[in-house]
Amino acid sequence: RKEVEQDPGPFNVPEGATVAFNCTYSNSASQSFFWYRQDCRKEPKLLMSVYSSGNEDGRFTAQLNRASQYISLLIRDSKLSDSATYLCAVNGDTGRRALTFGSGTRLQVQP
Amino acid sequence: EPEVTQTPSHQVTQMGQEVILRCVPISNHLYFYWYRQILGQKVEFLVSFYNNEISEKSEIFDDQFSVERPDGSNFTLKIRSTKLEDSAMYFCASSPRQLSNQPQHFGDGTRLSIL
């Protein structure tokens, strides 16, 4: 099983739609979880950290399910500018900071 | 908003040559990292650096790689004898404090092309 796994997509959605991505991770000792967005040939940009209780930032909601070892990202009211690749990143055991990235899920928001 | 800066944005080098990639992390950050992304592949961790020494490294980070913080602001990645397969985007990142749940902020990368 891959360490961090994502559906590559693409997810093609109309503007205004709600879309959700999942990301599964294999290391049950993982402590920290993040969503990044990456535009073509650019750097990963931090979208949000994922907290145990779930967290929301505007149109974006992140959830963590430790029992099933996945994190999710929900985007409401999609904008054209949301078109990007969404990367989940997980770090390992307590004290380890190296991030393991998924391959990313590509989102294309269409007018 | 403070950001991580990297130079050069693009480096073209002959196979076998040494290359140094430079990064200026965010000024009050304590942890520094290098990642790479081969075209079409995922972002991969290379090394982390704290308190002037390597704190973690991956299998990719073999003897041809080294990192240094030569002064108070720069953080460098040296590849001693480049190979064709070293062609990739190299991203520097930094994070603020000791807690491992602090997010890492990435620079805009150096595209390394080995000929």
JSON list of C-alpha atoms in Angstrom, two decimals:
[
{"chain": "A", "resi": 1, "resn": "ARG", "atom": "CA", "xyz": [0.00, 0.00, 0.00]},
{"chain": "A", "resi": 2, "resn": "LYS", "atom": "CA", "xyz": [1.30, 3.44, -0.93]},
{"chain": "A", "resi": 3, "resn": "GLU", "atom": "CA", "xyz": [2.13, 5.68, 2.02]},
{"chain": "A", "resi": 4, "resn": "VAL", "atom": "CA", "xyz": [-0.18, 8.47, 0.93]},
{"chain": "A", "resi": 5, "resn": "GLU", "atom": "CA", "xyz": [-2.73, 7.82, -1.75]},
{"chain": "A", "resi": 6, "resn": "GLN", "atom": "CA", "xyz": [-5.01, 10.13, -3.68]},
{"chain": "A", "resi": 7, "resn": "ASP", "atom": "CA", "xyz": [-7.38, 9.74, -6.60]},
{"chain": "A", "resi": 8, "resn": "PRO", "atom": "CA", "xyz": [-5.55, 11.54, -9.42]},
{"chain": "A", "resi": 9, "resn": "GLY", "atom": "CA", "xyz": [-8.79, 12.76, -11.04]},
{"chain": "A", "resi": 10, "resn": "PRO", "atom": "CA", "xyz": [-9.32, 14.94, -12.93]},
{"chain": "A", "resi": 11, "resn": "PHE", "atom": "CA", "xyz": [-12.44, 16.14, -11.25]},
{"chain": "A", "resi": 12, "resn": "ASN", "atom": "CA", "xyz": [-14.28, 18.34, -13.74]},
{"chain": "A", "resi": 13, "resn": "VAL", "atom": "CA", "xyz": [-16.95, 20.41, -11.99]},
{"chain": "A", "resi": 14, "resn": "PRO", "atom": "CA", "xyz": [-19.01, 23.46, -12.93]},
{"chain": "A", "resi": 15, "resn": "GLU", "atom": "CA", "xyz": [-18.55, 26.75, -11.13]},
{"chain": "A", "resi": 16, "resn": "GLY", "atom": "CA", "xyz": [-20.52, 26.83, -7.93]},
{"chain": "A", "resi": 17, "resn": "ALA", "atom": "CA", "xyz": [-20.35, 23.09, -7.38]},
{"chain": "A", "resi": 18, "resn": "THR", "atom": "CA", "xyz": [-19.24, 21.39, -4.19]},
{"chain": "A", "resi": 19, "resn": "VAL", "atom": "CA", "xyz": [-16.42, 18.90, -4.57]},
{"chain": "A", "resi": 20, "resn": "ALA", "atom": "CA", "xyz": [-14.68, 16.63, -2.10]},
{"chain": "A", "resi": 21, "resn": "PHE", "atom": "CA", "xyz": [-11.35, 14.83, -2.21]},
{"chain": "A", "resi": 22, "resn": "ASN", "atom": "CA", "xyz": [-10.07, 12.08, 0.02]},
{"chain": "A", "resi": 23, "resn": "CYS", "atom": "CA", "xyz": [-6.55, 11.06, 0.85]},
{"chain": "A", "resi": 24, "resn": "THR", "atom": "CA", "xyz": [-5.59, 7.84, 2.64]},
{"chain": "A", "resi": 25, "resn": "TYR", "atom": "CA", "xyz": [-2.40, 7.30, 4.59]},
{"chain": "A", "resi": 26, "resn": "SER", "atom": "CA", "xyz": [-0.78, 4.07, 5.71]},
{"chain": "A", "resi": 27, "resn": "ASN", "atom": "CA", "xyz": [1.18, 5.08, 8.81]},
{"chain": "A", "resi": 28, "resn": "SER", "atom": "CA", "xyz": [-1.18, 4.98, 11.78]},
{"chain": "A", "resi": 29, "resn": "ALA", "atom": "CA", "xyz": [1.39, 6.89, 13.84]},
{"chain": "A", "resi": 30, "resn": "SER", "atom": "CA", "xyz": [1.17, 9.94, 11.58]},
{"chain": "A", "resi": 31, "resn": "GLN", "atom": "CA", "xyz": [0.59, 13.07, 13.56]},
{"chain": "A", "resi": 32, "resn": "SER", "atom": "CA", "xyz": [0.22, 16.04, 11.24]},
{"chain": "A", "resi": 33, "resn": "PHE", "atom": "CA", "xyz": [-1.79, 16.47, 8.09]},
{"chain": "A", "resi": 34, "resn": "PHE", "atom": "CA", "xyz": [-1.96, 19.23, 5.53]},
{"chain": "A", "resi": 35, "resn": "TRP", "atom": "CA", "xyz": [-3.59, 20.16, 2.27]},
{"chain": "A", "resi": 36, "resn": "TYR", "atom": "CA", "xyz": [-1.54, 22.04, -0.30]},
{"chain": "A", "resi": 37, "resn": "ARG", "atom": "CA", "xyz": [-2.53, 23.28, -3.73]},
{"chain": "A", "resi": 38, "resn": "GLN", "atom": "CA", "xyz": [-0.12, 23.19, -6.61]},
{"chain": "A", "resi": 39, "resn": "ASP", "atom": "CA", "xyz": [-0.59, 25.06, -9.86]},
{"chain": "A", "resi": 40, "resn": "CYS", "atom": "CA", "xyz": [1.13, 23.72, -12.95]},
{"chain": "A", "resi": 41, "resn": "ARG", "atom": "CA", "xyz": [4.92, 23.73, -12.47]},
{"chain": "A", "resi": 42, "resn": "LYS", "atom": "CA", "xyz": [4.69, 25.89, -9.36]},
{"chain": "A", "resi": 43, "resn": "GLU", "atom": "CA", "xyz": [5.46, 25.29, -5.72]},
{"chain": "A", "resi": 44, "resn": "PRO", "atom": "CA", "xyz": [3.03, 23.64, -3.29]},
{"chain": "A", "resi": 45, "resn": "LYS", "atom": "CA", "xyz": [1.13, 26.37, -1.47]},
{"chain": "A", "resi": 46, "resn": "LEU", "atom": "CA", "xyz": [-0.29, 25.62, 1.94]},
{"chain": "A", "resi": 47, "resn": "LEU", "atom": "CA", "xyz": [-4.06, 25.55, 1.86]},
{"chain": "A", "resi": 48, "resn": "MET", "atom": "CA", "xyz": [-4.75, 24.40, 5.38]},
{"chain": "A", "resi": 49, "resn": "SER", "atom": "CA", "xyz": [-3.62, 22.21, 8.21]},
{"chain": "A", "resi": 50, "resn": "VAL", "atom": "CA", "xyz": [-6.02, 19.43, 9.18]},
{"chain": "A", "resi": 51, "resn": "TYR", "atom": "CA", "xyz": [-6.97, 19.19, 12.81]},
{"chain": "A", "resi": 52, "resn": "SER", "atom": "CA", "xyz": [-8.50, 16.24, 14.64]},
{"chain": "A", "resi": 53, "resn": "SER", "atom": "CA", "xyz": [-11.76, 18.07, 15.22]},
{"chain": "A", "resi": 54, "resn": "GLY", "atom": "CA", "xyz": [-12.02, 19.21, 11.61]},
{"chain": "A", "resi": 55, "resn": "ASN", "atom": "CA", "xyz": [-11.55, 22.78, 10.52]},
{"chain": "A", "resi": 56, "resn": "GLU", "atom": "CA", "xyz": [-12.95, 25.26, 8.08]},
{"chain": "A", "resi": 57, "resn": "ASP", "atom": "CA", "xyz": [-11.44, 28.20, 6.24]},
{"chain": "A", "resi": 58, "resn": "GLY", "atom": "CA", "xyz": [-13.98, 30.04, 4.16]},
{"chain": "A", "resi": 59, "resn": "ARG", "atom": "CA", "xyz": [-15.19, 27.71, 1.42]},
{"chain": "A", "resi": 60, "resn": "PHE", "atom": "CA", "xyz": [-12.74, 24.97, 2.43]},
{"chain": "A", "resi": 61, "resn": "THR", "atom": "CA", "xyz": [-13.36, 22.31, 5.07]},
{"chain": "A", "resi": 62, "resn": "ALA", "atom": "CA", "xyz": [-10.85, 19.69, 6.11]},
{"chain": "A", "resi": 63, "resn": "GLN", "atom": "CA", "xyz": [-11.58, 16.56, 8.10]},
{"chain": "A", "resi": 64, "resn": "LEU", "atom": "CA", "xyz": [-9.46, 13.84, 9.64]},
{"chain": "A", "resi": 65, "resn": "ASN", "atom": "CA", "xyz": [-10.64, 10.29, 10.24]},
{"chain": "A", "resi": 66, "resn": "ARG", "atom": "CA", "xyz": [-7.96, 8.52, 12.24]},
{"chain": "A", "resi": 67, "resn": "ALA", "atom": "CA", "xyz": [-9.87, 5.25, 12.53]},
{"chain": "A", "resi": 68, "resn": "SER", "atom": "CA", "xyz": [-10.02, 4.85, 8.76]},
{"chain": "A", "resi": 69, "resn": "GLN", "atom": "CA", "xyz": [-6.77, 6.73, 8.15]},
{"chain": "A", "resi": 70, "resn": "TYR", "atom": "CA", "xyz": [-7.95, 9.32, 5.72]},
{"chain": "A", "resi": 71, "resn": "ILE", "atom": "CA", "xyz": [-8.25, 13.06, 5.43]},
{"chain": "A", "resi": 72, "resn": "SER", "atom": "CA", "xyz": [-10.70, 14.91, 3.28]},
{"chain": "A", "resi": 73, "resn": "LEU", "atom": "CA", "xyz": [-11.04, 18.31, 1.69]},
{"chain": "A", "resi": 74, "resn": "LEU", "atom": "CA", "xyz": [-14.39, 19.82, 0.78]},
{"chain": "A", "resi": 75, "resn": "ILE", "atom": "CA", "xyz": [-14.59, 22.85, -1.48]},
{"chain": "A", "resi": 76, "resn": "ARG", "atom": "CA", "xyz": [-17.91, 24.66, -1.62]},
{"chain": "A", "resi": 77, "resn": "ASP", "atom": "CA", "xyz": [-19.03, 27.11, -4.29]},
{"chain": "A", "resi": 78, "resn": "SER", "atom": "CA", "xyz": [-16.12, 26.25, -6.60]},
{"chain": "A", "resi": 79, "resn": "LYS", "atom": "CA", "xyz": [-14.46, 29.11, -8.45]},
{"chain": "A", "resi": 80, "resn": "LEU", "atom": "CA", "xyz": [-12.54, 28.99, -11.69]},
{"chain": "A", "resi": 81, "resn": "SER", "atom": "CA", "xyz": [-9.48, 29.98, -9.67]},
{"chain": "A", "resi": 82, "resn": "ASP", "atom": "CA", "xyz": [-9.78, 26.77, -7.62]},
{"chain": "A", "resi": 83, "resn": "SER", "atom": "CA", "xyz": [-8.55, 24.81, -10.66]},
{"chain": "A", "resi": 84, "resn": "ALA", "atom": "CA", "xyz": [-5.29, 23.24, -9.50]},
{"chain": "A", "resi": 85, "resn": "THR", "atom": "CA", "xyz": [-3.82, 20.03, -8.18]},
{"chain": "A", "resi": 86, "resn": "TYR", "atom": "CA", "xyz": [-4.57, 19.40, -4.51]},
{"chain": "A", "resi": 87, "resn": "LEU", "atom": "CA", "xyz": [-1.86, 17.59, -2.60]},
{"chain": "A", "resi": 88, "resn": "CYS", "atom": "CA", "xyz": [-2.27, 15.98, 0.75]},
{"chain": "A", "resi": 89, "resn": "ALA", "atom": "CA", "xyz": [0.81, 15.78, 2.93]},
{"chain": "A", "resi": 90, "resn": "VAL", "atom": "CA", "xyz": [1.37, 13.71, 6.03]},
{"chain": "A", "resi": 91, "resn": "ASN", "atom": "CA", "xyz": [4.26, 13.58, 8.40]},
{"chain": "A", "resi": 92, "resn": "GLY", "atom": "CA", "xyz": [5.31, 10.51, 10.22]},
{"chain": "A", "resi": 93, "resn": "ASP", "atom": "CA", "xyz": [5.83, 9.57, 13.80]},
{"chain": "A", "resi": 94, "resn": "THR", "atom": "CA", "xyz": [6.01, 12.03, 16.63]},
{"chain": "A", "resi": 95, "resn": "GLY", "atom": "CA", "xyz": [8.85, 14.45, 16.10]},
{"chain": "A", "resi": 96, "resn": "ARG", "atom": "CA", "xyz": [9.40, 13.59, 12.45]},
{"chain": "A", "resi": 97, "resn": "ARG", "atom": "CA", "xyz": [8.88, 16.49, 10.13]},
{"chain": "A", "resi": 98, "resn": "ALA", "atom": "CA", "xyz": [9.50, 15.00, 6.71]},
{"chain": "A", "resi": 99, "resn": "LEU", "atom": "CA", "xyz": [6.31, 15.35, 4.72]},
{"chain": "A", "resi": 100, "resn": "THR", "atom": "CA", "xyz": [5.12, 12.51, 2.54]},
{"chain": "A", "resi": 101, "resn": "PHE", "atom": "CA", "xyz": [3.01, 13.84, -0.29]},
{"chain": "A", "resi": 102, "resn": "GLY", "atom": "CA", "xyz": [0.31, 12.17, -2.27]},
{"chain": "A", "resi": 103, "resn": "SER", "atom": "CA", "xyz": [0.43, 12.36, -6.05]},
{"chain": "A", "resi": 104, "resn": "GLY", "atom": "CA", "xyz": [-2.34, 14.95, -5.99]},
{"chain": "A", "resi": 105, "resn": "THR", "atom": "CA", "xyz": [-5.89, 15.24, -7.23]},
{"chain": "A", "resi": 106, "resn": "ARG", "atom": "CA", "xyz": [-6.46, 17.48, -10.21]},
{"chain": "A", "resi": 107, "resn": "LEU", "atom": "CA", "xyz": [-9.48, 19.77, -10.10]},
{"chain": "A", "resi": 108, "resn": "GLN", "atom": "CA", "xyz": [-10.77, 21.57, -13.15]},
{"chain": "A", "resi": 109, "resn": "VAL", "atom": "CA", "xyz": [-13.58, 24.05, -12.51]},
{"chain": "A", "resi": 110, "resn": "GLN", "atom": "CA", "xyz": [-15.46, 24.89, -15.67]},
{"chain": "A", "resi": 111, "resn": "PRO", "atom": "CA", "xyz": [-17.52, 27.99, -16.48]},
{"chain": "B", "resi": 1, "resn": "GLU", "atom": "CA", "xyz": [3.62, 38.09, 3.78]},
{"chain": "B", "resi": 2, "resn": "PRO", "atom": "CA", "xyz": [7.14, 36.72, 4.33]},
{"chain": "B", "resi": 3, "resn": "GLU", "atom": "CA", "xyz": [8.18, 34.06, 1.87]},
{"chain": "B", "resi": 4, "resn": "VAL", "atom": "CA", "xyz": [10.91, 31.57, 1.11]},
{"chain": "B", "resi": 5, "resn": "THR", "atom": "CA", "xyz": [13.05, 32.70, -1.81]},
{"chain": "B", "resi": 6, "resn": "GLN", "atom": "CA", "xyz": [15.14, 30.47, -4.05]},
{"chain": "B", "resi": 7, "resn": "THR", "atom": "CA", "xyz": [17.82, 31.16, -6.62]},
{"chain": "B", "resi": 8, "resn": "PRO", "atom": "CA", "xyz": [18.35, 30.54, -9.43]},
{"chain": "B", "resi": 9, "resn": "SER", "atom": "CA", "xyz": [14.90, 29.90, -10.85]},
{"chain": "B", "resi": 10, "resn": "HIS", "atom": "CA", "xyz": [16.42, 27.70, -13.55]},
{"chain": "B", "resi": 11, "resn": "GLN", "atom": "CA", "xyz": [19.83, 26.01, -13.63]},
{"chain": "B", "resi": 12, "resn": "VAL", "atom": "CA", "xyz": [21.19, 24.14, -16.62]},
{"chain": "B", "resi": 13, "resn": "THR", "atom": "CA", "xyz": [24.27, 22.02, -15.92]},
{"chain": "B", "resi": 14, "resn": "GLN", "atom": "CA", "xyz": [26.33, 19.40, -17.68]},
{"chain": "B", "resi": 15, "resn": "MET", "atom": "CA", "xyz": [26.23, 15.90, -16.24]},
{"chain": "B", "resi": 16, "resn": "GLY", "atom": "CA", "xyz": [29.04, 15.36, -13.75]},
{"chain": "B", "resi": 17, "resn": "GLN", "atom": "CA", "xyz": [29.23, 19.01, -12.75]},
{"chain": "B", "resi": 18, "resn": "GLU", "atom": "CA", "xyz": [28.58, 20.32, -9.28]},
{"chain": "B", "resi": 19, "resn": "VAL", "atom": "CA", "xyz": [25.59, 22.54, -8.66]},
{"chain": "B", "resi": 20, "resn": "ILE", "atom": "CA", "xyz": [24.56, 24.65, -5.67]},
{"chain": "B", "resi": 21, "resn": "LEU", "atom": "CA", "xyz": [20.96, 25.66, -5.15]},
{"chain": "B", "resi": 22, "resn": "ARG", "atom": "CA", "xyz": [20.27, 28.53, -2.81]},
{"chain": "B", "resi": 23, "resn": "CYS", "atom": "CA", "xyz": [17.42, 29.35, -0.50]},
{"chain": "B", "resi": 24, "resn": "VAL", "atom": "CA", "xyz": [16.60, 32.10, 1.94]},
{"chain": "B", "resi": 25, "resn": "PRO", "atom": "CA", "xyz": [14.09, 30.71, 4.45]},
{"chain": "B", "resi": 26, "resn": "ILE", "atom": "CA", "xyz": [11.55, 32.88, 6.25]},
{"chain": "B", "resi": 27, "resn": "SER", "atom": "CA", "xyz": [13.53, 34.85, 8.78]},
{"chain": "B", "resi": 28, "resn": "ASN", "atom": "CA", "xyz": [12.14, 33.61, 12.10]},
{"chain": "B", "resi": 29, "resn": "HIS", "atom": "CA", "xyz": [11.85, 29.99, 10.99]},
{"chain": "B", "resi": 30, "resn": "LEU", "atom": "CA", "xyz": [14.00, 27.33, 12.60]},
{"chain": "B", "resi": 31, "resn": "TYR", "atom": "CA", "xyz": [13.56, 24.25, 10.41]},
{"chain": "B", "resi": 32, "resn": "PHE", "atom": "CA", "xyz": [14.63, 24.09, 6.81]},
{"chain": "B", "resi": 33, "resn": "TYR", "atom": "CA", "xyz": [13.94, 21.45, 4.18]},
{"chain": "B", "resi": 34, "resn": "TRP", "atom": "CA", "xyz": [14.69, 20.42, 0.65]},
{"chain": "B", "resi": 35, "resn": "TYR", "atom": "CA", "xyz": [12.22, 18.53, -1.51]},
{"chain": "B", "resi": 36, "resn": "ARG", "atom": "CA", "xyz": [12.32, 17.64, -5.15]},
{"chain": "B", "resi": 37, "resn": "GLN", "atom": "CA", "xyz": [9.70, 16.92, -7.77]},
{"chain": "B", "resi": 38, "resn": "ILE", "atom": "CA", "xyz": [10.61, 15.09, -10.94]},
{"chain": "B", "resi": 39, "resn": "LEU", "atom": "CA", "xyz": [8.35, 16.16, -13.81]},
{"chain": "B", "resi": 40, "resn": "GLY", "atom": "CA", "xyz": [5.00, 14.40, -13.56]},
{"chain": "B", "resi": 41, "resn": "GLN", "atom": "CA", "xyz": [5.80, 12.79, -10.22]},
{"chain": "B", "resi": 42, "resn": "LYS", "atom": "CA", "xyz": [5.07, 13.52, -6.60]},
{"chain": "B", "resi": 43, "resn": "VAL", "atom": "CA", "xyz": [6.94, 15.87, -4.31]},
{"chain": "B", "resi": 44, "resn": "GLU", "atom": "CA", "xyz": [9.63, 13.91, -2.46]},
{"chain": "B", "resi": 45, "resn": "PHE", "atom": "CA", "xyz": [11.40, 14.77, 0.78]},
{"chain": "B", "resi": 46, "resn": "LEU", "atom": "CA", "xyz": [15.19, 15.00, 0.66]},
{"chain": "B", "resi": 47, "resn": "VAL", "atom": "CA", "xyz": [16.46, 16.44, 3.93]},
{"chain": "B", "resi": 48, "resn": "SER", "atom": "CA", "xyz": [15.60, 18.57, 6.95]},
{"chain": "B", "resi": 49, "resn": "PHE", "atom": "CA", "xyz": [17.99, 20.79, 8.85]},
{"chain": "B", "resi": 50, "resn": "TYR", "atom": "CA", "xyz": [17.81, 22.26, 12.33]},
{"chain": "B", "resi": 51, "resn": "ASN", "atom": "CA", "xyz": [20.33, 23.91, 14.58]},
{"chain": "B", "resi": 52, "resn": "ASN", "atom": "CA", "xyz": [23.08, 23.60, 11.97]},
{"chain": "B", "resi": 53, "resn": "GLU", "atom": "CA", "xyz": [22.76, 19.92, 11.42]},
{"chain": "B", "resi": 54, "resn": "ILE", "atom": "CA", "xyz": [20.74, 17.43, 9.42]},
{"chain": "B", "resi": 55, "resn": "SER", "atom": "CA", "xyz": [17.79, 16.16, 11.45]},
{"chain": "B", "resi": 56, "resn": "GLU", "atom": "CA", "xyz": [16.26, 13.78, 8.89]},
{"chain": "B", "resi": 57, "resn": "LYS", "atom": "CA", "xyz": [17.15, 12.59, 5.43]},
{"chain": "B", "resi": 58, "resn": "SER", "atom": "CA", "xyz": [15.60, 10.29, 2.88]},
{"chain": "B", "resi": 59, "resn": "GLU", "atom": "CA", "xyz": [17.13, 7.47, 0.85]},
{"chain": "B", "resi": 60, "resn": "ILE", "atom": "CA", "xyz": [17.40, 9.87, -2.06]},
{"chain": "B", "resi": 61, "resn": "PHE", "atom": "CA", "xyz": [19.79, 12.08, -0.09]},
{"chain": "B", "resi": 62, "resn": "ASP", "atom": "CA", "xyz": [22.93, 10.04, -0.69]},
{"chain": "B", "resi": 63, "resn": "ASP", "atom": "CA", "xyz": [26.59, 11.02, -0.56]},
{"chain": "B", "resi": 64, "resn": "GLN", "atom": "CA", "xyz": [26.38, 13.23, -3.62]},
{"chain": "B", "resi": 65, "resn": "PHE", "atom": "CA", "xyz": [24.09, 15.62, -1.76]},
{"chain": "B", "resi": 66, "resn": "SER", "atom": "CA", "xyz": [25.01, 18.00, 1.04]},
{"chain": "B", "resi": 67, "resn": "VAL", "atom": "CA", "xyz": [23.36, 20.93, 2.76]},
{"chain": "B", "resi": 68, "resn": "GLU", "atom": "CA", "xyz": [24.81, 23.93, 4.49]},
{"chain": "B", "resi": 69, "resn": "ARG", "atom": "CA", "xyz": [23.79, 27.10, 6.19]},
{"chain": "B", "resi": 70, "resn": "PRO", "atom": "CA", "xyz": [26.85, 29.18, 5.37]},
{"chain": "B", "resi": 71, "resn": "ASP", "atom": "CA", "xyz": [25.58, 32.34, 7.04]},
{"chain": "B", "resi": 72, "resn": "GLY", "atom": "CA", "xyz": [22.58, 33.58, 9.00]},
{"chain": "B", "resi": 73, "resn": "SER", "atom": "CA", "xyz": [20.24, 33.70, 6.08]},
{"chain": "B", "resi": 74, "resn": "ASN", "atom": "CA", "xyz": [21.14, 31.26, 3.28]},
{"chain": "B", "resi": 75, "resn": "PHE", "atom": "CA", "xyz": [20.47, 27.55, 3.15]},
{"chain": "B", "resi": 76, "resn": "THR", "atom": "CA", "xyz": [22.08, 25.64, 0.28]},
{"chain": "B", "resi": 77, "resn": "LEU", "atom": "CA", "xyz": [21.79, 22.27, -1.37]},
{"chain": "B", "resi": 78, "resn": "LYS", "atom": "CA", "xyz": [24.87, 21.01, -3.19]},
{"chain": "B", "resi": 79, "resn": "ILE", "atom": "CA", "xyz": [24.84, 18.17, -5.66]},
{"chain": "B", "resi": 80, "resn": "ARG", "atom": "CA", "xyz": [28.42, 17.08, -6.18]},
{"chain": "B", "resi": 81, "resn": "SER", "atom": "CA", "xyz": [28.39, 15.19, -9.44]},
{"chain": "B", "resi": 82, "resn": "THR", "atom": "CA", "xyz": [25.09, 15.59, -11.16]},
{"chain": "B", "resi": 83, "resn": "LYS", "atom": "CA", "xyz": [23.34, 12.80, -13.02]},
{"chain": "B", "resi": 84, "resn": "LEU", "atom": "CA", "xyz": [20.65, 12.97, -15.66]},
{"chain": "B", "resi": 85, "resn": "GLU", "atom": "CA", "xyz": [18.12, 11.69, -13.13]},
{"chain": "B", "resi": 86, "resn": "ASP", "atom": "CA", "xyz": [18.78, 14.70, -10.88]},
{"chain": "B", "resi": 87, "resn": "SER", "atom": "CA", "xyz": [16.76, 16.80, -13.31]},
{"chain": "B", "resi": 88, "resn": "ALA", "atom": "CA", "xyz": [13.79, 18.02, -11.29]},
{"chain": "B", "resi": 89, "resn": "MET", "atom": "CA", "xyz": [12.24, 20.98, -9.51]},
{"chain": "B", "resi": 90, "resn": "TYR", "atom": "CA", "xyz": [13.94, 21.49, -6.18]},
{"chain": "B", "resi": 91, "resn": "PHE", "atom": "CA", "xyz": [11.88, 23.17, -3.50]},
{"chain": "B", "resi": 92, "resn": "CYS", "atom": "CA", "xyz": [13.18, 24.67, -0.29]},
{"chain": "B", "resi": 93, "resn": "ALA", "atom": "CA", "xyz": [10.78, 24.97, 2.63]},
{"chain": "B", "resi": 94, "resn": "SER", "atom": "CA", "xyz": [10.88, 26.26, 6.17]},
{"chain": "B", "resi": 95, "resn": "SER", "atom": "CA", "xyz": [8.74, 25.97, 9.26]},
{"chain": "B", "resi": 96, "resn": "PRO", "atom": "CA", "xyz": [8.66, 28.14, 12.33]},
{"chain": "B", "resi": 97, "resn": "ARG", "atom": "CA", "xyz": [8.94, 26.21, 15.53]},
{"chain": "B", "resi": 98, "resn": "GLN", "atom": "CA", "xyz": [9.88, 22.95, 17.09]},
{"chain": "B", "resi": 99, "resn": "LEU", "atom": "CA", "xyz": [6.44, 21.42, 17.07]},
{"chain": "B", "resi": 100, "resn": "SER", "atom": "CA", "xyz": [6.17, 18.95, 14.23]},
{"chain": "B", "resi": 101, "resn": "ASN", "atom": "CA", "xyz": [2.65, 20.06, 13.38]},
{"chain": "B", "resi": 102, "resn": "GLN", "atom": "CA", "xyz": [3.86, 23.41, 12.10]},
{"chain": "B", "resi": 103, "resn": "PRO", "atom": "CA", "xyz": [3.16, 23.67, 8.38]},
{"chain": "B", "resi": 104, "resn": "GLN", "atom": "CA", "xyz": [6.02, 24.02, 5.95]},
{"chain": "B", "resi": 105, "resn": "HIS", "atom": "CA", "xyz": [6.12, 26.96, 3.57]},
{"chain": "B", "resi": 106, "resn": "PHE", "atom": "CA", "xyz": [7.67, 26.38, 0.19]},
{"chain": "B", "resi": 107, "resn": "GLY", "atom": "CA", "xyz": [9.75, 28.57, -2.06]},
{"chain": "B", "resi": 108, "resn": "ASP", "atom": "CA", "xyz": [8.94, 28.80, -5.75]},
{"chain": "B", "resi": 109, "resn": "GLY", "atom": "CA", "xyz": [11.61, 26.30, -6.66]},
{"chain": "B", "resi": 110, "resn": "THR", "atom": "CA", "xyz": [14.69, 25.90, -8.83]},
{"chain": "B", "resi": 111, "resn": "ARG", "atom": "CA", "xyz": [14.26, 23.96, -12.04]},
{"chain": "B", "resi": 112, "resn": "LEU", "atom": "CA", "xyz": [17.43, 21.90, -12.49]},
{"chain": "B", "resi": 113, "resn": "SER", "atom": "CA", "xyz": [18.11, 20.55, -15.95]},
{"chain": "B", "resi": 114, "resn": "ILE", "atom": "CA", "xyz": [21.03, 18.16, -16.40]},
{"chain": "B", "resi": 115, "resn": "LEU", "atom": "CA", "xyz": [22.31, 17.75, -19.95]}
]
